[in-house]
mmCIF file of C-alpha atoms in Angstrom:
data_model
loop_
_atom_site.group_PDB
_atom_site.id
_atom_site.type_symbol
_atom_site.label_atom_id
_atom_site.label_comp_id
_atom_site.label_asym_id
_atom_site.label_seq_id
_atom_site.Cartn_x
_atom_site.Cartn_y
_atom_site.Cartn_z
ATOM 1 C CA GLU A 1 -7.794 21.549 -25.032
ATOM 2 C CA ALA A 2 -9.754 24.141 -23.108
ATOM 3 C CA GLY A 3 -11.142 26.983 -25.162
ATOM 4 C CA VAL A 4 -11.481 30.665 -24.446
ATOM 5 C CA ALA A 5 -13.507 31.133 -21.274
ATOM 6 C CA GLN A 6 -15.695 34.169 -20.684
ATOM 7 C CA SER A 7 -17.922 35.200 -17.821
ATOM 8 C CA PRO A 8 -20.591 36.073 -17.144
ATOM 9 C CA ARG A 9 -22.634 34.757 -20.066
ATOM 10 C CA TYR A 10 -25.407 37.288 -19.563
ATOM 11 C CA LYS A 11 -25.668 40.600 -17.797
ATOM 12 C CA ILE A 12 -28.479 43.102 -17.461
ATOM 13 C CA ILE A 13 -27.733 46.510 -15.994
ATOM 14 C CA GLU A 14 -29.312 49.924 -15.897
ATOM 15 C CA LYS A 15 -27.802 52.787 -17.823
ATOM 16 C CA ARG A 16 -25.110 54.692 -15.997
ATOM 17 C CA GLN A 17 -24.152 51.609 -14.004
ATOM 18 C CA SER A 18 -20.786 49.919 -14.408
ATOM 19 C CA VAL A 19 -20.059 46.383 -15.561
ATOM 20 C CA ALA A 20 -17.018 44.165 -16.027
ATOM 21 C CA PHE A 21 -16.389 41.152 -18.201
ATOM 22 C CA TRP A 22 -13.715 38.543 -17.738
ATOM 23 C CA CYS A 23 -11.800 36.469 -20.273
ATOM 24 C CA ASN A 24 -9.339 33.608 -19.882
ATOM 25 C CA PRO A 25 -7.599 32.848 -23.183
ATOM 26 C CA ILE A 26 -6.272 29.542 -24.392
ATOM 27 C CA SER A 27 -3.072 28.618 -22.599
ATOM 28 C CA GLY A 28 -0.024 29.875 -24.453
ATOM 29 C CA HIS A 29 -1.903 32.392 -26.574
ATOM 30 C CA ALA A 30 -0.074 35.673 -26.262
ATOM 31 C CA THR A 31 -2.535 37.683 -28.336
ATOM 32 C CA LEU A 32 -5.934 38.558 -26.917
ATOM 33 C CA TYR A 33 -8.760 40.499 -28.518
ATOM 34 C CA TRP A 34 -12.021 42.024 -27.347
ATOM 35 C CA TYR A 35 -14.771 42.459 -29.915
ATOM 36 C CA GLN A 36 -18.165 44.125 -29.655
ATOM 37 C CA GLN A 37 -20.997 42.568 -31.650
ATOM 38 C CA ILE A 38 -24.145 44.668 -31.866
ATOM 39 C CA LEU A 39 -27.292 42.843 -32.938
ATOM 40 C CA GLY A 40 -27.426 42.511 -36.708
ATOM 41 C CA GLN A 41 -23.797 43.484 -37.208
ATOM 42 C CA GLY A 42 -20.487 41.735 -37.449
ATOM 43 C CA PRO A 43 -18.041 41.874 -34.549
ATOM 44 C CA LYS A 44 -15.981 45.029 -34.250
ATOM 45 C CA LEU A 45 -12.521 45.013 -32.704
ATOM 46 C CA LEU A 46 -12.287 47.070 -29.528
ATOM 47 C CA ILE A 47 -8.788 46.285 -28.312
ATOM 48 C CA GLN A 48 -5.884 43.941 -28.986
ATOM 49 C CA PHE A 49 -3.263 42.865 -26.463
ATOM 50 C CA GLN A 50 0.070 41.224 -27.066
ATOM 51 C CA ASN A 51 1.012 39.663 -23.734
ATOM 52 C CA ASN A 52 0.130 42.451 -21.281
ATOM 53 C CA GLY A 53 0.726 45.324 -23.682
ATOM 54 C CA VAL A 54 -1.883 47.086 -25.792
ATOM 55 C CA VAL A 55 -1.269 46.755 -29.525
ATOM 56 C CA ASP A 56 -4.369 48.548 -30.794
ATOM 57 C CA ASP A 57 -7.116 50.324 -28.886
ATOM 58 C CA SER A 58 -8.061 52.801 -31.593
ATOM 59 C CA GLN A 59 -11.709 51.657 -31.621
ATOM 60 C CA LEU A 60 -12.145 51.582 -27.842
ATOM 61 C CA PRO A 61 -14.381 54.397 -26.500
ATOM 62 C CA LYS A 62 -11.894 55.377 -23.846
ATOM 63 C CA ASP A 63 -14.206 57.795 -22.074
ATOM 64 C CA ARG A 64 -16.204 54.848 -20.777
ATOM 65 C CA PHE A 65 -14.454 51.622 -21.726
ATOM 66 C CA SER A 66 -11.251 50.283 -20.215
ATOM 67 C CA ALA A 67 -9.431 46.985 -20.479
ATOM 68 C CA GLU A 68 -6.462 45.382 -18.880
ATOM 69 C CA ARG A 69 -4.593 42.141 -19.131
ATOM 70 C CA LEU A 70 -2.884 41.324 -15.894
ATOM 71 C CA LYS A 71 0.298 39.300 -16.179
ATOM 72 C CA GLY A 72 -0.377 38.681 -19.859
ATOM 73 C CA VAL A 73 -3.032 36.036 -19.239
ATOM 74 C CA ASP A 74 -6.575 36.903 -18.073
ATOM 75 C CA SER A 75 -8.228 40.074 -19.225
ATOM 76 C CA THR A 76 -11.076 42.246 -18.033
ATOM 77 C CA LEU A 77 -13.145 44.722 -20.008
ATOM 78 C CA LYS A 78 -15.016 47.389 -18.072
ATOM 79 C CA ILE A 79 -17.718 49.838 -19.021
ATOM 80 C CA GLN A 80 -18.398 52.795 -16.763
ATOM 81 C CA PRO A 81 -20.918 54.325 -17.084
ATOM 82 C CA ALA A 82 -22.922 52.158 -19.457
ATOM 83 C CA LYS A 83 -25.179 53.589 -22.144
ATOM 84 C CA LEU A 84 -28.126 52.006 -23.907
ATOM 85 C CA GLU A 85 -26.089 51.673 -27.107
ATOM 86 C CA ASP A 86 -23.575 49.461 -25.301
ATOM 87 C CA SER A 87 -26.080 46.613 -25.449
ATOM 88 C CA ALA A 88 -24.228 43.959 -27.416
ATOM 89 C CA VAL A 89 -22.373 40.686 -27.196
ATOM 90 C CA TYR A 90 -18.782 41.107 -26.079
ATOM 91 C CA LEU A 91 -16.515 38.478 -27.540
ATOM 92 C CA CYS A 92 -13.046 37.600 -26.383
ATOM 93 C CA ALA A 93 -10.633 35.828 -28.705
ATOM 94 C CA SER A 94 -7.054 34.656 -28.480
ATOM 95 C CA SER A 95 -4.370 33.512 -30.857
ATOM 96 C CA LEU A 96 -0.741 32.561 -31.011
ATOM 97 C CA PRO A 97 1.641 35.473 -31.621
ATOM 98 C CA THR A 98 1.936 34.528 -35.282
ATOM 99 C CA GLY A 99 -1.791 35.030 -35.738
ATOM 100 C CA SER A 100 -3.270 32.717 -38.322
ATOM 101 C CA GLU A 101 -6.380 31.767 -36.379
ATOM 102 C CA ALA A 102 -8.260 33.491 -33.600
ATOM 103 C CA PHE A 103 -10.294 31.297 -31.246
ATOM 104 C CA PHE A 104 -13.415 32.881 -29.820
ATOM 105 C CA GLY A 105 -15.188 32.489 -26.525
ATOM 106 C CA GLN A 106 -18.973 32.193 -26.287
ATOM 107 C CA GLY A 107 -19.300 35.841 -25.422
ATOM 108 C CA THR A 108 -21.090 37.907 -22.796
ATOM 109 C CA ARG A 109 -24.467 39.284 -23.769
ATOM 110 C CA LEU A 110 -24.954 42.705 -22.182
ATOM 111 C CA THR A 111 -28.328 44.375 -22.024
ATOM 112 C CA VAL A 112 -28.467 47.963 -20.819
ATOM 113 C CA VAL A 113 -31.945 49.134 -19.808
ATOM 114 C CA ALA B 1 -12.016 52.888 -47.586
ATOM 115 C CA GLN B 2 -11.472 49.296 -46.511
ATOM 116 C CA SER B 3 -14.653 47.242 -46.269
ATOM 117 C CA VAL B 4 -16.124 43.765 -46.245
ATOM 118 C CA THR B 5 -19.535 43.284 -47.820
ATOM 119 C CA GLN B 6 -21.905 40.382 -47.476
ATOM 120 C CA PRO B 7 -24.746 41.308 -49.834
ATOM 121 C CA ASP B 8 -27.248 38.754 -48.534
ATOM 122 C CA ILE B 9 -28.692 39.419 -45.100
ATOM 123 C CA HIS B 10 -30.770 36.259 -45.006
ATOM 124 C CA ILE B 11 -30.851 33.099 -47.132
ATOM 125 C CA THR B 12 -33.326 30.253 -46.871
ATOM 126 C CA VAL B 13 -32.364 26.921 -48.367
ATOM 127 C CA SER B 14 -33.929 23.478 -48.375
ATOM 128 C CA GLU B 15 -32.143 20.652 -46.656
ATOM 129 C CA GLY B 16 -30.030 18.803 -49.199
ATOM 130 C CA ALA B 17 -29.826 21.773 -51.542
ATOM 131 C CA SER B 18 -26.642 23.651 -52.322
ATOM 132 C CA LEU B 19 -25.657 26.873 -50.581
ATOM 133 C CA GLU B 20 -23.540 29.800 -51.700
ATOM 134 C CA LEU B 21 -22.788 32.830 -49.543
ATOM 135 C CA ARG B 22 -21.229 35.880 -51.090
ATOM 136 C CA CYS B 23 -18.418 38.017 -49.766
ATOM 137 C CA ASN B 24 -16.698 40.973 -51.399
ATOM 138 C CA TYR B 25 -13.889 43.039 -49.980
ATOM 139 C CA SER B 26 -12.308 46.353 -50.750
ATOM 140 C CA TYR B 27 -8.704 46.616 -49.604
ATOM 141 C CA GLY B 28 -5.553 48.107 -51.035
ATOM 142 C CA ALA B 29 -3.832 44.736 -51.134
ATOM 143 C CA THR B 30 -5.104 41.173 -51.081
ATOM 144 C CA PRO B 31 -5.892 40.485 -47.453
ATOM 145 C CA TYR B 32 -6.084 37.233 -45.593
ATOM 146 C CA LEU B 33 -9.620 35.882 -45.907
ATOM 147 C CA PHE B 34 -11.742 33.922 -43.463
ATOM 148 C CA TRP B 35 -15.208 32.482 -43.025
ATOM 149 C CA TYR B 36 -16.630 32.021 -39.544
ATOM 150 C CA VAL B 37 -19.891 30.447 -38.408
ATOM 151 C CA GLN B 38 -21.856 31.440 -35.321
ATOM 152 C CA SER B 39 -24.612 29.239 -33.977
ATOM 153 C CA PRO B 40 -27.154 30.765 -31.595
ATOM 154 C CA GLY B 41 -25.591 31.550 -28.239
ATOM 155 C CA GLN B 42 -22.201 30.372 -29.376
ATOM 156 C CA GLY B 43 -18.932 32.025 -30.211
ATOM 157 C CA LEU B 44 -17.452 32.190 -33.676
ATOM 158 C CA GLN B 45 -15.957 29.064 -35.200
ATOM 159 C CA LEU B 46 -13.506 29.207 -38.075
ATOM 160 C CA LEU B 47 -14.713 27.317 -41.149
ATOM 161 C CA LEU B 48 -11.786 28.029 -43.442
ATOM 162 C CA LYS B 49 -9.154 30.582 -44.355
ATOM 163 C CA TYR B 50 -7.159 31.715 -47.351
ATOM 164 C CA PHE B 51 -3.682 33.166 -47.139
ATOM 165 C CA SER B 52 -2.127 32.261 -50.488
ATOM 166 C CA GLY B 53 -1.790 29.435 -52.978
ATOM 167 C CA ASP B 54 -4.662 27.361 -54.315
ATOM 168 C CA THR B 55 -7.662 29.630 -54.683
ATOM 169 C CA LEU B 56 -10.126 26.870 -53.799
ATOM 170 C CA VAL B 57 -9.999 26.267 -50.072
ATOM 171 C CA GLN B 58 -11.510 23.329 -48.239
ATOM 172 C CA GLY B 59 -12.805 23.791 -44.728
ATOM 173 C CA ILE B 60 -14.589 21.946 -41.991
ATOM 174 C CA LYS B 61 -18.164 20.647 -42.111
ATOM 175 C CA GLY B 62 -18.019 20.166 -45.877
ATOM 176 C CA PHE B 63 -17.609 23.846 -46.730
ATOM 177 C CA GLU B 64 -15.338 25.279 -49.388
ATOM 178 C CA ALA B 65 -14.582 28.783 -50.596
ATOM 179 C CA GLU B 66 -13.101 30.214 -53.750
ATOM 180 C CA PHE B 67 -10.914 33.292 -53.882
ATOM 181 C CA LYS B 68 -11.309 35.351 -57.054
ATOM 182 C CA ARG B 69 -8.828 38.197 -57.174
ATOM 183 C CA SER B 70 -10.397 39.808 -60.253
ATOM 184 C CA GLN B 71 -13.741 40.078 -58.460
ATOM 185 C CA SER B 72 -12.370 40.759 -54.963
ATOM 186 C CA SER B 73 -14.580 37.947 -53.781
ATOM 187 C CA PHE B 74 -14.355 34.990 -51.443
ATOM 188 C CA ASN B 75 -17.630 33.095 -51.719
ATOM 189 C CA LEU B 76 -18.512 30.200 -49.450
ATOM 190 C CA ARG B 77 -20.207 27.071 -50.771
ATOM 191 C CA LYS B 78 -21.606 23.788 -49.589
ATOM 192 C CA PRO B 79 -22.986 21.195 -52.031
ATOM 193 C CA SER B 80 -25.665 19.806 -49.712
ATOM 194 C CA VAL B 81 -26.802 21.560 -46.556
ATOM 195 C CA HIS B 82 -27.899 19.868 -43.365
ATOM 196 C CA TRP B 83 -30.370 21.236 -40.839
ATOM 197 C CA SER B 84 -27.426 21.786 -38.483
ATOM 198 C CA ASP B 85 -25.957 24.339 -40.919
ATOM 199 C CA ALA B 86 -28.591 26.852 -39.864
ATOM 200 C CA ALA B 87 -26.534 29.647 -38.336
ATOM 201 C CA GLU B 88 -25.041 33.035 -39.042
ATOM 202 C CA TYR B 89 -22.020 33.184 -41.302
ATOM 203 C CA PHE B 90 -19.410 35.905 -41.262
ATOM 204 C CA CYS B 91 -16.790 36.729 -43.820
ATOM 205 C CA ALA B 92 -13.714 38.409 -42.369
ATOM 206 C CA VAL B 93 -10.484 39.851 -43.668
ATOM 207 C CA ALA B 94 -7.172 40.750 -42.087
ATOM 208 C CA LEU B 95 -3.868 42.201 -43.136
ATOM 209 C CA ASN B 96 -0.484 41.154 -41.825
ATOM 210 C CA ASP B 97 -1.497 42.185 -38.334
ATOM 211 C CA TYR B 98 -4.227 39.489 -38.280
ATOM 212 C CA LYS B 99 -6.779 41.940 -36.871
ATOM 213 C CA LEU B 100 -10.097 40.750 -38.219
ATOM 214 C CA SER B 101 -12.616 43.015 -39.921
ATOM 215 C CA PHE B 102 -15.983 41.332 -40.282
ATOM 216 C CA GLY B 103 -18.846 41.676 -42.690
ATOM 217 C CA ALA B 104 -22.359 42.149 -41.342
ATOM 218 C CA GLY B 105 -23.152 38.462 -41.644
ATOM 219 C CA THR B 106 -25.618 36.259 -43.512
ATOM 220 C CA THR B 107 -28.260 34.311 -41.625
ATOM 221 C CA VAL B 108 -28.952 30.901 -43.104
ATOM 222 C CA THR B 109 -32.257 29.176 -42.475
ATOM 223 C CA VAL B 110 -32.644 25.540 -43.490
ATOM 224 C CA ARG B 111 -36.124 24.257 -44.210
ATOM 225 C CA ALA B 112 -37.051 20.602 -44.146
#
């Protein structure tokens, strides 16, 4: 069974530039999550989708971050403009609608210089 | 306020020795409890989870965890560690919505 796919694996950008991350969840997983993991901290939930609808985006900095899930499958997370403090690993996870276990991708490591 | 605490930032253990990682939570109700492991450059892998029932939970890779309601704890244990257990370990909790809240993590170093 294929896992959660994320790309790119690494990205280095200058502050004030924009960047986008892509996630393909496990087939059949209706729930998709984006987490931000800053060095030395645990992952923090940014946004949760159920199919193509947003369930929770209370922790998403909406002035610069946006996310969408087209057709309830793939998802993209965008940052525009990036700040130094956005340097982190961005993890995508997916699960069945009943929850129980979230499966994580390998993440995208973003460095903002 | 709801929180998950992992008191130990870093633990060093000898190969073959036992390992115990601590996790405490502060929630209004008993949440669902999880332990994840993250190897360098990898995503998070679920080791085990507790929803209800037997308070001693067996997981993958020889790990187990014990839920203690009176102490609001969910400590992870392994009787004999292997060099491949060197990684970062995260305790996480969730309510009925299954949205995970993670602790800050404990880094485990295994020495030969």
